[in-house]
C-alpha positions as a printed NumPy array, in Angstrom:
array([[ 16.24 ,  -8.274, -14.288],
       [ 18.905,  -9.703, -12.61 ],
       [ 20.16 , -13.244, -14.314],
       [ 19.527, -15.103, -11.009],
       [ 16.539, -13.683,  -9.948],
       [ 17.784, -12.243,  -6.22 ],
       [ 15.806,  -8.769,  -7.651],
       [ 12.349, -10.178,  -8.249],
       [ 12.566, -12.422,  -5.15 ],
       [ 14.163,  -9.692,  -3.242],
       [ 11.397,  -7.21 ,  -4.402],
       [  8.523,  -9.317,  -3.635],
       [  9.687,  -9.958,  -0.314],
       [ 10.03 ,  -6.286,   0.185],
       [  7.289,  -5.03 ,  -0.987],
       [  4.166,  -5.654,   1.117],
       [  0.677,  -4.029,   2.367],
       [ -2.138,  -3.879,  -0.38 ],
       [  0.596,  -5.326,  -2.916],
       [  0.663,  -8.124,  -0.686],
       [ -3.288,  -8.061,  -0.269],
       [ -4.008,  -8.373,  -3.662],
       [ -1.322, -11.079,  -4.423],
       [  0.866,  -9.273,  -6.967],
       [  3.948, -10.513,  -8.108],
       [  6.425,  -9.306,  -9.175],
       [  7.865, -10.757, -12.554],
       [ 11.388,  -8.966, -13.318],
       [ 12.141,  -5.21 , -12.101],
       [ 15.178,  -3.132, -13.25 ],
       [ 15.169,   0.6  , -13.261],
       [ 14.246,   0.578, -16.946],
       [ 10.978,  -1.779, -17.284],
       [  8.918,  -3.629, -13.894],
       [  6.661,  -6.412, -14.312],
       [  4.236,  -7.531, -12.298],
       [  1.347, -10.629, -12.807],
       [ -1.554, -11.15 , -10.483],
       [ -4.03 , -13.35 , -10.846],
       [ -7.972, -12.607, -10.776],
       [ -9.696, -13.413,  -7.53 ],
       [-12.655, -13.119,  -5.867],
       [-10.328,  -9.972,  -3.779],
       [ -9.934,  -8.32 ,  -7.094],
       [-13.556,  -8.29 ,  -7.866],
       [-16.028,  -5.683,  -7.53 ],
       [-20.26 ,  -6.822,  -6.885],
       [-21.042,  -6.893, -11.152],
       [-17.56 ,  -9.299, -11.239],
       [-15.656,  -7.81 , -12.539],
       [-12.272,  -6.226, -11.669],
       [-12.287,  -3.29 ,  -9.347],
       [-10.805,   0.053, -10.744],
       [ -9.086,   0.389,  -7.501],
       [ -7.361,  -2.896,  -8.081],
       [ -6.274,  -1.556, -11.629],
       [ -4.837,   2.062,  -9.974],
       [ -2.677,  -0.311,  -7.598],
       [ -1.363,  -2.237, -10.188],
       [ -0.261,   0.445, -11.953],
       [  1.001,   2.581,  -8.776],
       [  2.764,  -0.671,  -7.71 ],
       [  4.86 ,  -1.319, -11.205],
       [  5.442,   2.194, -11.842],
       [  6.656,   2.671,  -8.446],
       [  8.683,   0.045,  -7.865],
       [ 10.815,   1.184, -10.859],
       [ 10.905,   4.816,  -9.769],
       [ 12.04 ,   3.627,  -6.27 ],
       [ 14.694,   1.17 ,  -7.965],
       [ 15.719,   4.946,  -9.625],
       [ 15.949,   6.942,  -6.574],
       [ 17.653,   4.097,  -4.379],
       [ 20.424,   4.93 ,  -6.157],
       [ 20.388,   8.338,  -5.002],
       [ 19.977,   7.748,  -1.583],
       [ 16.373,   8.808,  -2.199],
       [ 12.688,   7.469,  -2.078],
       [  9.641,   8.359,  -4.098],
       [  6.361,   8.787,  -3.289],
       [  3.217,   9.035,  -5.825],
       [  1.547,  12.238,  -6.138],
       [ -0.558,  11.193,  -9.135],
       [ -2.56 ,   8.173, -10.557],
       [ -4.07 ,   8.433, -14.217],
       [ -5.718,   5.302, -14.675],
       [ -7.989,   4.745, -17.84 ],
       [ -9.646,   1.369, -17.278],
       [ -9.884,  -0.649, -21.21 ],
       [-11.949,  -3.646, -21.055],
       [-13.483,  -5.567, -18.229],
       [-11.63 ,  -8.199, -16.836],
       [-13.867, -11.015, -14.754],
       [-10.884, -13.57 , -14.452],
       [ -7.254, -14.746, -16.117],
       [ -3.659, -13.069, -15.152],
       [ -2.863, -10.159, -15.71 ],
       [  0.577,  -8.885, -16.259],
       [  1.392,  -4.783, -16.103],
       [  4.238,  -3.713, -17.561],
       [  5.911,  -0.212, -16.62 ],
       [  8.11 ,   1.893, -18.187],
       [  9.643,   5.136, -17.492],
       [  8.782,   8.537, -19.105],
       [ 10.795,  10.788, -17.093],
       [ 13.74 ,  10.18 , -14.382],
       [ 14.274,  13.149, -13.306],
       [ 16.399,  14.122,  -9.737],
       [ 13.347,  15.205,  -8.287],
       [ 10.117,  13.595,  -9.811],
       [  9.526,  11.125, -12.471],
       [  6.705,   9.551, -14.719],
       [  6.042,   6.282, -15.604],
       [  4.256,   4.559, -17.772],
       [  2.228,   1.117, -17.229],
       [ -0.088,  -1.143, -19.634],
       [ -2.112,  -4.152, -18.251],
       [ -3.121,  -6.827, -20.861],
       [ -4.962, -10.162, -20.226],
       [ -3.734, -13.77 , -21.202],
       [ -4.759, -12.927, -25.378],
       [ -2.463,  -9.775, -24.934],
       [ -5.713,  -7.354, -24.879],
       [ -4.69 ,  -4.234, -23.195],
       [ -7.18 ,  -4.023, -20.123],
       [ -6.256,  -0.828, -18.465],
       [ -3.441,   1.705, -18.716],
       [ -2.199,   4.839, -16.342],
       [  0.894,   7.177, -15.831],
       [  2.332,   8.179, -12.671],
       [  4.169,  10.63 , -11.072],
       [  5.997,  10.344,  -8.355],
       [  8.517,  12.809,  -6.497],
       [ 12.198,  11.9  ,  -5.274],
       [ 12.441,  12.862,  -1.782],
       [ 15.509,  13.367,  -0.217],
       [ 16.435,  11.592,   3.413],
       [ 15.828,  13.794,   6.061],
       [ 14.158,  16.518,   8.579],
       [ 12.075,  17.829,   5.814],
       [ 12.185,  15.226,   3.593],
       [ 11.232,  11.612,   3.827],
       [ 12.851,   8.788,   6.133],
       [ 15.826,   7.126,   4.49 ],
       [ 14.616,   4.55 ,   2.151],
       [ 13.255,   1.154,   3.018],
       [ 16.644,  -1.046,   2.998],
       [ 16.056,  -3.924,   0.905],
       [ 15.87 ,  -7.417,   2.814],
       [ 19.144,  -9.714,   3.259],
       [ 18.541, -13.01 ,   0.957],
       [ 18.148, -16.373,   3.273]])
């Protein structure tokens, strides 16, 4: 995490779509460790209330690929998922929720993270891995990478 916080304002602001959606935020990311909080709405919520397993998958996809992407930048690369394990813990019906990720693997050309989600009393509420693969810039691999936003 960066001491003045440019990287977690600078992330949020970049990252967008279903993130975005579902109001996550990001908390500190650094290619060793990503955080990200969200709190439980009404969005998040399946018809028994409680928190849909989709909603757990993107939380995990989302911290575990920011940090892979943070990886790859580097490189001159992006990533892109190619698989979601997702074991959901304990039902969640409302609180934050912070999901911390972790790296496994950084290789050149895929990696695997790691990501926990725990509830206000620190309860772990769902966990997952995910790999993603490094693609290079190019005809046959992916566009360049998403340029991170100028700070205003």
């Amino acid at each position: 995490m960066a001491a003045d916080g440019k990287t977690e304002k600078t992330t949020n602001r970049w990252y967008k779509g279903l993130d975005a959606a579902l109001a996550f935020q990001v908390v500190s990311s650094s290619v060793d460790e990503v955080v990200i909080e969200y709190e439980v709405a009404e969005q998040h919520r399946q018809p028994y209330g409680i928190v849909h397993g989709g909603v757990h998958c993107a939380a995990v996809e989302s911290a575990c690929s920011i940090g892979a992407g943070l990886n790859a930048m580097a490189r001159g690369q992006s990533v892109v998922g190619v698989e979601n394990h997702t074991s959901f813990i304990r039902a969640v019906r409302e609180g934050r929720i912070r999901v911390t990720a972790t790296p496994l693997i950084r290789g050149r050309r895929s990696q695997l993270w790691e990501a926990t989600a725990r509830n206000e009393k620190g309860e772990i509420v769902s966990s997952g891995r995910v790999r993603l693969f490094c693609l290079d810039p190019g005809p046959e691999g992916a566009p360049a990478p998403v340029p991170w936003p100028a700070e205003k």
